[in-house]
């Protein structure tokens, strides 16, 4: 019985985390932070060369932004799930 409730709590947590009306601030923040870290990492990859936004640097920035977004979304789902589970 408890496992059935866990699945319903998980579905509800995922649904609440996907509602863009409630989550737009953290979505934009996580994408921006990830893009910033990716840009820094991409520029460091150039080494002693002059700083320029090449396709490789842009790719690293996009990958980092998507990674940060996915981690932030999973954290939001986990937090909502735990709150529902404990309530």
Backbone as JSON Lines, residues from 0, in Angstrom:
{"i":0,"aa":"X","n":[0.82,-1.19,0.0],"ca":[0.0,0.0,0.0],"c":[0.87,1.25,0.0]}
{"i":1,"aa":"X","n":[1.93,1.22,0.79],"ca":[2.81,2.39,0.88],"c":[3.53,2.63,-0.44]}
{"i":2,"aa":"X","n":[3.84,1.55,-1.17],"ca":[4.51,1.71,-2.46],"c":[3.59,2.4,-3.46]}
{"i":3,"aa":"X","n":[2.3,2.1,-3.41],"ca":[1.35,2.76,-4.3],"c":[1.3,4.26,-4.02]}
{"i":4,"aa":"X","n":[1.33,4.63,-2.75],"ca":[1.33,6.05,-2.4],"c":[2.63,6.71,-2.85]}
{"i":5,"aa":"X","n":[3.74,5.99,-2.75],"ca":[5.02,6.55,-3.17],"c":[4.99,6.91,-4.65]}
{"i":6,"aa":"X","n":[4.43,6.05,-5.48],"ca":[4.34,6.34,-6.91],"c":[3.43,7.53,-7.17]}
{"i":7,"aa":"X","n":[2.34,7.64,-6.44],"ca":[1.45,8.79,-6.65],"c":[2.13,10.08,-6.18]}
{"i":8,"aa":"X","n":[2.89,10.0,-5.08],"ca":[3.64,11.16,-4.63],"c":[4.7,11.56,-5.65]}
{"i":9,"aa":"X","n":[5.37,10.59,-6.23],"ca":[6.39,10.88,-7.23],"c":[5.77,11.51,-8.47]}
{"i":10,"aa":"X","n":[4.65,10.96,-8.93],"ca":[3.97,11.55,-10.09],"c":[3.54,12.99,-9.81]}
{"i":11,"aa":"X","n":[3.02,13.22,-8.63],"ca":[2.59,14.58,-8.26],"c":[3.78,15.53,-8.17]}
{"i":12,"aa":"X","n":[4.89,15.07,-7.61],"ca":[6.09,15.9,-7.5],"c":[6.63,16.26,-8.87]}
{"i":13,"aa":"X","n":[6.63,15.3,-9.8],"ca":[7.1,15.56,-11.16],"c":[6.16,16.54,-11.86]}
{"i":14,"aa":"X","n":[4.86,16.35,-11.7],"ca":[3.9,17.25,-12.34],"c":[4.04,18.67,-11.81]}
{"i":15,"aa":"X","n":[4.22,18.81,-10.51],"ca":[4.38,20.15,-9.94],"c":[5.7,20.78,-10.37]}
{"i":16,"aa":"X","n":[6.72,19.99,-10.58],"ca":[8.02,20.52,-10.99],"c":[8.04,20.89,-12.47]}
{"i":17,"aa":"X","n":[7.1,20.39,-13.24],"ca":[7.04,20.7,-14.67],"c":[6.17,21.9,-14.98]}
{"i":18,"aa":"X","n":[5.45,22.42,-14.01],"ca":[4.57,23.57,-14.25],"c":[5.4,24.84,-14.39]}
{"i":19,"aa":"X","n":[5.53,25.38,-15.61],"ca":[6.39,26.54,-15.81],"c":[5.9,27.81,-15.12]}
{"i":20,"aa":"X","n":[4.62,27.91,-14.84],"ca":[4.1,29.1,-14.18],"c":[4.69,29.26,-12.78]}
{"i":21,"aa":"X","n":[5.01,28.17,-12.12],"ca":[5.55,28.22,-10.76],"c":[7.06,28.22,-10.72]}
{"i":22,"aa":"X","n":[7.7,27.73,-11.77],"ca":[9.12,27.42,-11.69],"c":[10.01,28.25,-12.6]}
{"i":23,"aa":"X","n":[9.52,29.3,-13.18],"ca":[10.32,29.99,-14.18],"c":[11.58,30.62,-13.61]}
{"i":24,"aa":"X","n":[11.56,31.05,-12.35],"ca":[12.75,31.7,-11.77],"c":[13.91,30.74,-11.65]}
{"i":25,"aa":"X","n":[13.67,29.56,-11.06],"ca":[14.79,28.64,-10.89],"c":[15.2,28.03,-12.22]}
{"i":26,"aa":"X","n":[14.26,27.91,-13.17],"ca":[14.62,27.39,-14.48],"c":[15.61,28.33,-15.18]}
{"i":27,"aa":"X","n":[15.3,29.62,-15.2],"ca":[16.19,30.58,-15.82],"c":[17.51,30.7,-15.06]}
{"i":28,"aa":"X","n":[17.44,30.68,-13.74],"ca":[18.66,30.79,-12.95],"c":[19.58,29.6,-13.2]}
{"i":29,"aa":"X","n":[19.04,28.4,-13.22],"ca":[19.9,27.23,-13.42],"c":[20.49,27.22,-14.82]}
{"i":30,"aa":"X","n":[19.71,27.63,-15.82],"ca":[20.26,27.72,-17.18],"c":[21.35,28.79,-17.27]}
{"i":31,"aa":"X","n":[21.13,29.93,-16.64],"ca":[22.12,31.01,-16.67],"c":[23.4,30.64,-15.95]}
{"i":32,"aa":"X","n":[23.28,30.04,-14.79],"ca":[24.46,29.63,-14.03],"c":[25.23,28.56,-14.79]}
{"i":33,"aa":"X","n":[24.52,27.61,-15.33],"ca":[25.18,26.56,-16.11],"c":[25.88,27.1,-17.33]}
{"i":34,"aa":"X","n":[25.24,28.03,-18.02],"ca":[25.87,28.64,-19.2],"c":[27.1,29.43,-18.81]}
{"i":35,"aa":"X","n":[27.04,30.12,-17.69],"ca":[28.21,30.86,-17.22],"c":[29.38,29.96,-16.89]}
{"i":36,"aa":"X","n":[29.11,28.89,-16.15],"ca":[30.18,27.93,-15.83],"c":[30.71,27.26,-17.1]}
{"i":37,"aa":"X","n":[29.82,26.96,-18.02],"ca":[30.25,26.34,-19.27],"c":[31.12,27.27,-20.1]}
{"i":38,"aa":"X","n":[30.76,28.55,-20.11],"ca":[31.55,29.53,-20.85],"c":[32.94,29.66,-20.24]}
{"i":39,"aa":"X","n":[33.01,29.71,-18.92],"ca":[34.31,29.78,-18.25],"c":[35.14,28.54,-18.56]}
{"i":40,"aa":"X","n":[34.51,27.38,-18.46],"ca":[35.24,26.14,-18.75],"c":[35.69,26.08,-20.2]}
{"i":41,"aa":"X","n":[34.84,26.52,-21.1],"ca":[35.21,26.52,-22.52],"c":[36.35,27.47,-22.82]}
{"i":42,"aa":"X","n":[36.33,28.64,-22.19],"ca":[37.41,29.6,-22.41],"c":[38.71,29.12,-21.79]}
{"i":43,"aa":"X","n":[38.64,28.44,-20.65],"ca":[39.86,27.88,-20.05],"c":[40.44,26.79,-20.92]}
{"i":44,"aa":"X","n":[39.6,26.1,-21.64],"ca":[40.07,25.03,-22.52],"c":[40.97,25.58,-23.63]}
{"i":45,"aa":"X","n":[40.78,26.86,-23.98],"ca":[41.6,27.47,-25.03],"c":[43.05,27.67,-24.59]}
{"i":46,"aa":"X","n":[43.3,27.71,-23.31],"ca":[44.67,27.85,-22.81],"c":[45.2,29.25,-23.02]}
{"i":47,"aa":"X","n":[46.38,29.36,-23.65],"ca":[47.04,30.64,-23.85],"c":[46.54,31.39,-25.08]}
{"i":48,"aa":"X","n":[45.65,30.79,-25.84],"ca":[45.11,31.47,-27.02],"c":[44.23,32.65,-26.58]}
{"i":49,"aa":"X","n":[44.05,33.62,-27.46],"ca":[43.13,34.72,-27.13],"c":[41.71,34.19,-26.91]}
{"i":50,"aa":"X","n":[41.02,34.81,-25.95],"ca":[39.65,34.37,-25.64],"c":[38.73,34.68,-26.82]}
{"i":51,"aa":"X","n":[38.0,33.68,-27.26],"ca":[37.03,33.85,-28.33],"c":[35.93,32.8,-28.14]}
{"i":52,"aa":"X","n":[34.75,33.13,-28.56],"ca":[33.64,32.18,-28.45],"c":[33.6,31.37,-29.74]}
{"i":53,"aa":"X","n":[34.24,30.23,-29.68],"ca":[34.28,29.32,-30.83],"c":[33.12,28.34,-30.71]}
{"i":54,"aa":"X","n":[32.89,27.53,-31.72],"ca":[31.83,26.52,-31.61],"c":[32.05,25.55,-30.45]}
{"i":55,"aa":"X","n":[33.3,25.24,-30.16],"ca":[33.58,24.33,-29.03],"c":[33.19,24.97,-27.71]}
{"i":56,"aa":"X","n":[33.51,26.25,-27.55],"ca":[33.17,26.96,-26.32],"c":[31.65,27.05,-26.17]}
{"i":57,"aa":"X","n":[30.96,27.34,-27.25],"ca":[29.5,27.42,-27.21],"c":[28.89,26.06,-26.87]}
{"i":58,"aa":"X","n":[29.47,24.99,-27.41],"ca":[28.97,23.65,-27.11],"c":[29.13,23.32,-25.63]}
{"i":59,"aa":"X","n":[30.29,23.66,-25.06],"ca":[30.51,23.42,-23.63],"c":[29.52,24.23,-22.8]}
{"i":60,"aa":"X","n":[29.26,25.48,-23.18],"ca":[28.32,26.31,-22.44],"c":[26.91,25.73,-22.48]}
{"i":61,"aa":"X","n":[26.49,25.25,-23.64],"ca":[25.15,24.66,-23.75],"c":[25.06,23.37,-22.96]}
{"i":62,"aa":"X","n":[26.08,22.54,-23.04],"ca":[26.07,21.28,-22.27],"c":[26.01,21.55,-20.77]}
{"i":63,"aa":"X","n":[26.79,22.52,-20.31],"ca":[26.77,22.84,-18.88],"c":[25.42,23.41,-18.47]}
{"i":64,"aa":"X","n":[24.81,24.24,-19.3],"ca":[23.5,24.8,-18.98],"c":[22.45,23.71,-18.86]}
{"i":65,"aa":"X","n":[22.47,22.77,-19.79],"ca":[21.5,21.66,-19.75],"c":[21.75,20.78,-18.53]}
{"i":66,"aa":"X","n":[23.01,20.54,-18.21],"ca":[23.34,19.72,-17.05],"c":[22.88,20.39,-15.76]}
{"i":67,"aa":"X","n":[23.16,21.69,-15.6],"ca":[22.71,22.4,-14.41],"c":[21.19,22.39,-14.32]}
{"i":68,"aa":"X","n":[20.51,22.58,-15.44],"ca":[19.05,22.56,-15.45],"c":[18.52,21.2,-15.01]}
{"i":69,"aa":"X","n":[19.1,20.13,-15.53],"ca":[18.65,18.77,-15.17],"c":[18.88,18.49,-13.69]}
{"i":70,"aa":"X","n":[20.03,18.89,-13.18],"ca":[20.31,18.67,-11.75],"c":[19.36,19.48,-10.88]}
{"i":71,"aa":"X","n":[19.11,20.73,-11.26],"ca":[18.18,21.56,-10.48],"c":[16.76,21.0,-10.54]}
{"i":72,"aa":"X","n":[16.35,20.49,-11.7],"ca":[15.01,19.9,-11.82],"c":[14.89,18.65,-10.97]}
{"i":73,"aa":"X","n":[15.91,17.79,-11.01],"ca":[15.88,16.59,-10.18],"c":[15.87,16.93,-8.69]}
{"i":74,"aa":"X","n":[16.6,17.96,-8.31],"ca":[16.59,18.38,-6.91],"c":[15.21,18.9,-6.51]}
{"i":75,"aa":"X","n":[14.56,19.65,-7.39],"ca":[13.22,20.15,-7.1],"c":[12.22,19.01,-6.96]}
{"i":76,"aa":"X","n":[12.32,18.02,-7.83],"ca":[11.44,16.85,-7.74],"c":[11.7,16.1,-6.44]}
{"i":77,"aa":"X","n":[12.95,15.91,-6.08],"ca":[13.29,15.19,-4.85],"c":[12.77,15.93,-3.62]}
{"i":78,"aa":"X","n":[12.93,17.24,-3.6],"ca":[12.45,18.02,-2.45],"c":[10.93,17.94,-2.34]}
{"i":79,"aa":"X","n":[10.23,18.08,-3.47],"ca":[8.77,17.99,-3.43],"c":[8.31,16.58,-3.02]}
{"i":80,"aa":"X","n":[8.99,15.57,-3.54],"ca":[8.64,14.19,-3.19],"c":[8.81,13.96,-1.69]}
{"i":81,"aa":"X","n":[9.91,14.41,-1.12],"ca":[10.15,14.21,0.31],"c":[9.1,14.95,1.14]}
{"i":82,"aa":"X","n":[8.75,16.16,0.71],"ca":[7.72,16.91,1.44],"c":[6.37,16.19,1.39]}
{"i":83,"aa":"X","n":[6.02,15.66,0.24],"ca":[4.77,14.91,0.12],"c":[4.8,13.62,0.93]}
{"i":84,"aa":"X","n":[5.94,12.95,0.92],"ca":[6.11,11.68,1.64],"c":[5.96,11.88,3.14]}
{"i":85,"aa":"X","n":[6.52,12.97,3.65],"ca":[6.48,13.23,5.09],"c":[5.14,13.79,5.57]}
{"i":86,"aa":"X","n":[4.4,14.4,4.67],"ca":[3.14,15.05,5.08],"c":[2.07,14.07,5.46]}
